[in-house]
Coordinates of C-alpha atoms in Angstrom, one line a residue:
X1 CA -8.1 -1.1 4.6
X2 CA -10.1 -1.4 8.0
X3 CA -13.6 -2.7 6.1
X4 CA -14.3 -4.6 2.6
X5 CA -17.5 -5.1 1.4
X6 CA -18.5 -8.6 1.9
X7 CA -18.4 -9.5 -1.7
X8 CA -14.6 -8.0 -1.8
X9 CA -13.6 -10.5 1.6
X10 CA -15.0 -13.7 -0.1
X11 CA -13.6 -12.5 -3.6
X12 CA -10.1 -14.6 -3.2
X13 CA -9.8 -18.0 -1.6
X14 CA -9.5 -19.3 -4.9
X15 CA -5.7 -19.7 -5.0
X16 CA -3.9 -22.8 -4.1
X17 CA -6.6 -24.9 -5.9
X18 CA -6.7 -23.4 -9.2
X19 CA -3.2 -22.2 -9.6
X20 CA -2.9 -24.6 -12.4
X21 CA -6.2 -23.9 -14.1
X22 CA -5.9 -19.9 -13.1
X23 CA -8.1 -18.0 -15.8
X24 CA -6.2 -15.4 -17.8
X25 CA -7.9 -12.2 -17.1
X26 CA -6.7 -9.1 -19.1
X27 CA -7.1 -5.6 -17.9
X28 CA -6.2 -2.5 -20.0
X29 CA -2.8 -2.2 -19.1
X30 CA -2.0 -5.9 -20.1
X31 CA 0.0 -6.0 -23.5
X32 CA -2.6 -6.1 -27.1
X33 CA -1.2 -9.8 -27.5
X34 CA -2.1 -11.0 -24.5
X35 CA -5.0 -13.9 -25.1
X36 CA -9.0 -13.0 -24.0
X37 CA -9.6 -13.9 -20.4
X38 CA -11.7 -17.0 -19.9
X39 CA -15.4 -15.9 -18.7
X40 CA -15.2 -15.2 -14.6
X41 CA -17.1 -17.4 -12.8
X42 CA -20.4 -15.1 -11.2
X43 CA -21.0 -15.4 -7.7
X44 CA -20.7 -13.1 -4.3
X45 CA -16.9 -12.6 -4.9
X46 CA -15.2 -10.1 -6.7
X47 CA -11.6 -9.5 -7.5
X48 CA -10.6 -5.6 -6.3
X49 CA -9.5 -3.5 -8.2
X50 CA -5.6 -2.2 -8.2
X51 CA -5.7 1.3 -6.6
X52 CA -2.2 1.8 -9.1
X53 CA -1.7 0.6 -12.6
X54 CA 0.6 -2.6 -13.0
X55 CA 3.9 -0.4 -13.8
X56 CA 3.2 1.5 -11.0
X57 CA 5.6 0.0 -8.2
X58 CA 8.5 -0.1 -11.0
X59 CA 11.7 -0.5 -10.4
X60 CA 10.6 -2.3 -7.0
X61 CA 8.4 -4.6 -8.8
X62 CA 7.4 -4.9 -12.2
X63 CA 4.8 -4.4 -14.1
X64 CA 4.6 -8.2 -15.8
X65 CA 4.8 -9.3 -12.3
X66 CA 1.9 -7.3 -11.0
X67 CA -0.6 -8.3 -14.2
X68 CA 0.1 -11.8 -13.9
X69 CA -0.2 -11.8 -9.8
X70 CA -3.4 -9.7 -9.8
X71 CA -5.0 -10.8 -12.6
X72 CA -4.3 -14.1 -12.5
X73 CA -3.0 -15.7 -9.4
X74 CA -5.8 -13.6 -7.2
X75 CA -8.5 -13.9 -9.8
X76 CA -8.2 -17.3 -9.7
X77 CA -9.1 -17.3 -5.9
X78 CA -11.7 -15.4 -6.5
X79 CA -13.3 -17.4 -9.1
X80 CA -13.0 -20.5 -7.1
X81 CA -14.7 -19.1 -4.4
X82 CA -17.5 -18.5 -6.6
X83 CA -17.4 -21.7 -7.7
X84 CA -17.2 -23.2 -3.9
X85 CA -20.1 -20.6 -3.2
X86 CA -22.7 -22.4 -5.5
X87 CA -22.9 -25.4 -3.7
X88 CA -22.0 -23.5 -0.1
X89 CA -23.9 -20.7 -0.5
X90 CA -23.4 -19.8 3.3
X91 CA -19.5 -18.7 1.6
X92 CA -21.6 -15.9 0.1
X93 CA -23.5 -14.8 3.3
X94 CA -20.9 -14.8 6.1
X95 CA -17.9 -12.7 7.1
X96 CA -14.1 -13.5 5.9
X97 CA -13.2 -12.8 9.2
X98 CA -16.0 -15.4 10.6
X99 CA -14.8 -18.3 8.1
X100 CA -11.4 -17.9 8.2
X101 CA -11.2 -18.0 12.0
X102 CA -13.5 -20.9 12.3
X103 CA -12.4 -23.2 9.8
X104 CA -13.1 -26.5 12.0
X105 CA -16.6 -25.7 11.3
X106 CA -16.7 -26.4 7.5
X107 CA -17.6 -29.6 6.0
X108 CA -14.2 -31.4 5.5
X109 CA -15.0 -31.4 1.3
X110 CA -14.7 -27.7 1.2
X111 CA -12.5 -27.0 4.4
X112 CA -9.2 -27.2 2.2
X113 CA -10.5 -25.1 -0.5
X114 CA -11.8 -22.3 2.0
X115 CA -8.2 -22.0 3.3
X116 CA -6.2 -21.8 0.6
X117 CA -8.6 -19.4 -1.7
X118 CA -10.2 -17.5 0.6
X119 CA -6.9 -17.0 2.8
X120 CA -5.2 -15.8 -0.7
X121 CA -7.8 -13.7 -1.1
X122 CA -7.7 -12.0 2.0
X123 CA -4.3 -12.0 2.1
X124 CA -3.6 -10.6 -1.6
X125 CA -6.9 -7.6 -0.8
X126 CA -4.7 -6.6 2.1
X127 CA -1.1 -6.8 0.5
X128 CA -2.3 -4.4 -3.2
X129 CA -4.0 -2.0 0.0
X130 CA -0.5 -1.9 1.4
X131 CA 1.3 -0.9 -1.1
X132 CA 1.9 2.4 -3.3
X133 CA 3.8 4.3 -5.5
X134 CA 6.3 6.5 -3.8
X135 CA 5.9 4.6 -0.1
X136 CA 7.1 6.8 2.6
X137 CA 8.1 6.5 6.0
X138 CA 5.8 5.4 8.9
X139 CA 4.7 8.3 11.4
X140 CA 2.9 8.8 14.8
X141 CA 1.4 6.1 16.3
X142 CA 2.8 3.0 14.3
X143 CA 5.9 4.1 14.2
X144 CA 5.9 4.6 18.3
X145 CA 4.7 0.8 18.2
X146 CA 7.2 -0.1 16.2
X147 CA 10.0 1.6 18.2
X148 CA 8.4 0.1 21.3
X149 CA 7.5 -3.0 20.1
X150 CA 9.8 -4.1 17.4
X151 CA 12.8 -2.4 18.4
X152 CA 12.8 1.1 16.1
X153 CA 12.3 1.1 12.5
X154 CA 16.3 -0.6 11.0
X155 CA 15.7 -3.4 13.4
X156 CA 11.8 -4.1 12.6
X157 CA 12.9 -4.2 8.9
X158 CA 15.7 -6.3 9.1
X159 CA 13.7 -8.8 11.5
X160 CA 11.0 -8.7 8.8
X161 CA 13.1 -9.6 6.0
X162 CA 14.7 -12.4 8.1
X163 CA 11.8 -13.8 9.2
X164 CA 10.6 -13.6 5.0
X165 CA 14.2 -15.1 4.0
X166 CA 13.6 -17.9 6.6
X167 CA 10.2 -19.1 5.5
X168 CA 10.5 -22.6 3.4
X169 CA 8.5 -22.4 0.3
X170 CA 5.5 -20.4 -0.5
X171 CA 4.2 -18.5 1.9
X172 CA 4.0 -14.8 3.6
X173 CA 5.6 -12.5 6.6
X174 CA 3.1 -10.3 8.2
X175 CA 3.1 -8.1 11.4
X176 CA 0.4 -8.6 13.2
X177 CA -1.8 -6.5 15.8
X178 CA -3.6 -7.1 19.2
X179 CA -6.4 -4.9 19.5
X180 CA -4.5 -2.9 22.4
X181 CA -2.0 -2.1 19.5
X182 CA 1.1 -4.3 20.1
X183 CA 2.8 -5.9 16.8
X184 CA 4.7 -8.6 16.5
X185 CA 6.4 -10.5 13.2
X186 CA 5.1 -13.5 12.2
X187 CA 5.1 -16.1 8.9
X188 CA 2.7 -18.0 7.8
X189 CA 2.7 -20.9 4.7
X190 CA 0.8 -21.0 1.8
X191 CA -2.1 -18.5 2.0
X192 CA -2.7 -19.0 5.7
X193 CA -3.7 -15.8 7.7
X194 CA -3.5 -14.7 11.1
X195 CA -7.0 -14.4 11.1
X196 CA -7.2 -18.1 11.3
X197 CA -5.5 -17.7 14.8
X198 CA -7.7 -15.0 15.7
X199 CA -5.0 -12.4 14.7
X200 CA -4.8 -9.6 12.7
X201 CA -2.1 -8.7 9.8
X202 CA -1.0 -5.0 10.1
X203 CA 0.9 -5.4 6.9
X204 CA 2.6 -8.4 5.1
X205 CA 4.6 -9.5 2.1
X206 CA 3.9 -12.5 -0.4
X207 CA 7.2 -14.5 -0.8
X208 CA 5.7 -16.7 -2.9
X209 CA 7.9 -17.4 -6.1
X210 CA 5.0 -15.5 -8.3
X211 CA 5.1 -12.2 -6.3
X212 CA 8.9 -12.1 -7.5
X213 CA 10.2 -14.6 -9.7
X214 CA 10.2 -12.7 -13.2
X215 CA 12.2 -10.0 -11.8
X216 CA 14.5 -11.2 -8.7
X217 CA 14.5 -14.7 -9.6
X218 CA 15.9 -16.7 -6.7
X219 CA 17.1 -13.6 -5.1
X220 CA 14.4 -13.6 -2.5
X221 CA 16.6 -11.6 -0.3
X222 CA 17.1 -8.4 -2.5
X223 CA 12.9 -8.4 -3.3
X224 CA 12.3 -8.2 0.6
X225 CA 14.4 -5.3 0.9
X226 CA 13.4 -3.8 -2.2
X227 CA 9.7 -4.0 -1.5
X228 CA 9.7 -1.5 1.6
X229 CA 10.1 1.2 -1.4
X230 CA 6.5 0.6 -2.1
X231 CA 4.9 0.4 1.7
X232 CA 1.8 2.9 2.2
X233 CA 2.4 4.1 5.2
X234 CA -0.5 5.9 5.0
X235 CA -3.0 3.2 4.4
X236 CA -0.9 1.5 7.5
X237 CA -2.3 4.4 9.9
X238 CA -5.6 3.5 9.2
X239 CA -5.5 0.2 9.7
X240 CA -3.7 0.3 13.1
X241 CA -6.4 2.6 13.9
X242 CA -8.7 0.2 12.7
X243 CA -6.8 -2.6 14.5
X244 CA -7.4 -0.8 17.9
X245 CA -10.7 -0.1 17.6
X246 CA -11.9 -3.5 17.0
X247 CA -12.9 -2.7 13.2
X248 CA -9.9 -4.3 10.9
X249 CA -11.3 -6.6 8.9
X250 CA -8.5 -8.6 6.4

């Protein structure tokens, strides 16, 4: 997506420090049994909405996988943002894009914090944009950058899952984009962004252990290549377009 409302940007960089404490938030399609979600904590960040119920990637990825990444792993960014934002209230009044590409110029007691949640939840706000049921193939434009750029669609794809089969640990595999439209693969650990290089992510997949674990186990290979079943190559279009004219936000 090219633009999210400020309250959607700050919404996630709640992730690495409350992983362990991560509220349980239930949405309708989460199973009768599963426990009442913990009160969110209020603030200037929300966590977005799916545009696709959880069983809506299946086979690719699975429904119990999608509930407990969304509703849990990214809500908890989210909510420790808002908690961040109470005693930093400039985390409430400034772009994603401005923070996250600045990061030297936070205090150093909430620098760490900022990273991990808010790069999560830019990262995670892009990745559920990105994805869709039915994916498709990518057209016009991006797919001329990709043949240019990336050496033709087979090539790009196997680079990409390399490059996510290579990277140690948590962490993700984006393509990025220059505002004059050139991509280029890239990993980064944890929830770091390209944005804190001044980059953009075209697209990217999470190969953290959540985003997969329940259904592919340690089979980190056969999720990278499954997950291109489930690429919007529609919402890609936009945000190249986006990309080149200057307006791409996370």
């Amino acid at each position: 997506m090219s633009a999210l409302s400020r309250r959607h940007f700050f919404s996630a960089a709640a992730g690495l420090v409350a992983v362990a404490a991560a509220p349980r938030v239930v949405f309708a399609q989460a199973p009768a049994a599963t426990p009442a979600a913990a009160p969110a904590a209020a603030g200037p960040f929300t966590l977005p909405p799916l545009p696709y119920a959880f069983n809506a990637l299946e086979p690719h990825i699975d429904a119990k996988t999608m509930e407990i990444h969304h509703g849990r792993h990214h809500a908890a960014y989210v909510n420790n943002l808002n908690t961040l934002a109470k005693t930093n209230a400039q985390l409430g009044t400034s772009k994603v894009t401005d923070i996250l590409g600045n990061l030297n110029a936070l205090n150093d007691d909430i620098k760490f914090g900022v990273r991990n949640n808010l790069g999560g939840h830019a990262n995670h706000t892009m990745f559920w944009e990105i994805m869709a049921p039915g994916g498709g193939k990518p057209e016009g434009e991006v797919l001329a950058a990709i043949d240019k750029d990336l050496g033709g669609l087979e090539k790009f794809q196997n680079d990409f899952n390399a490059a996510g089969g290579r990277q140690f640990g948590s962490g993700w595999v984006f393509v990025t984009v220059a505002k004059d439209g050139k991509l280029a693969i890239e990993t980064r650990p944890n929830q770091d962004s390209p944005i804190m290089d001044g980059k953009r992510a075209l697209l990217g997949n999470d190969v953290w252990e959540h985003a997969y674990y329940l259904n592919y186990q340690n089979r980190r290979a056969d999720y990278l290549k499954a997950w291109w079943n489930t690429v919007n190559w529609t919402k890609i279009a936009e945000r190249y377009a986006a990309a080149k004219a200057g307006t791409l936000g996370v």
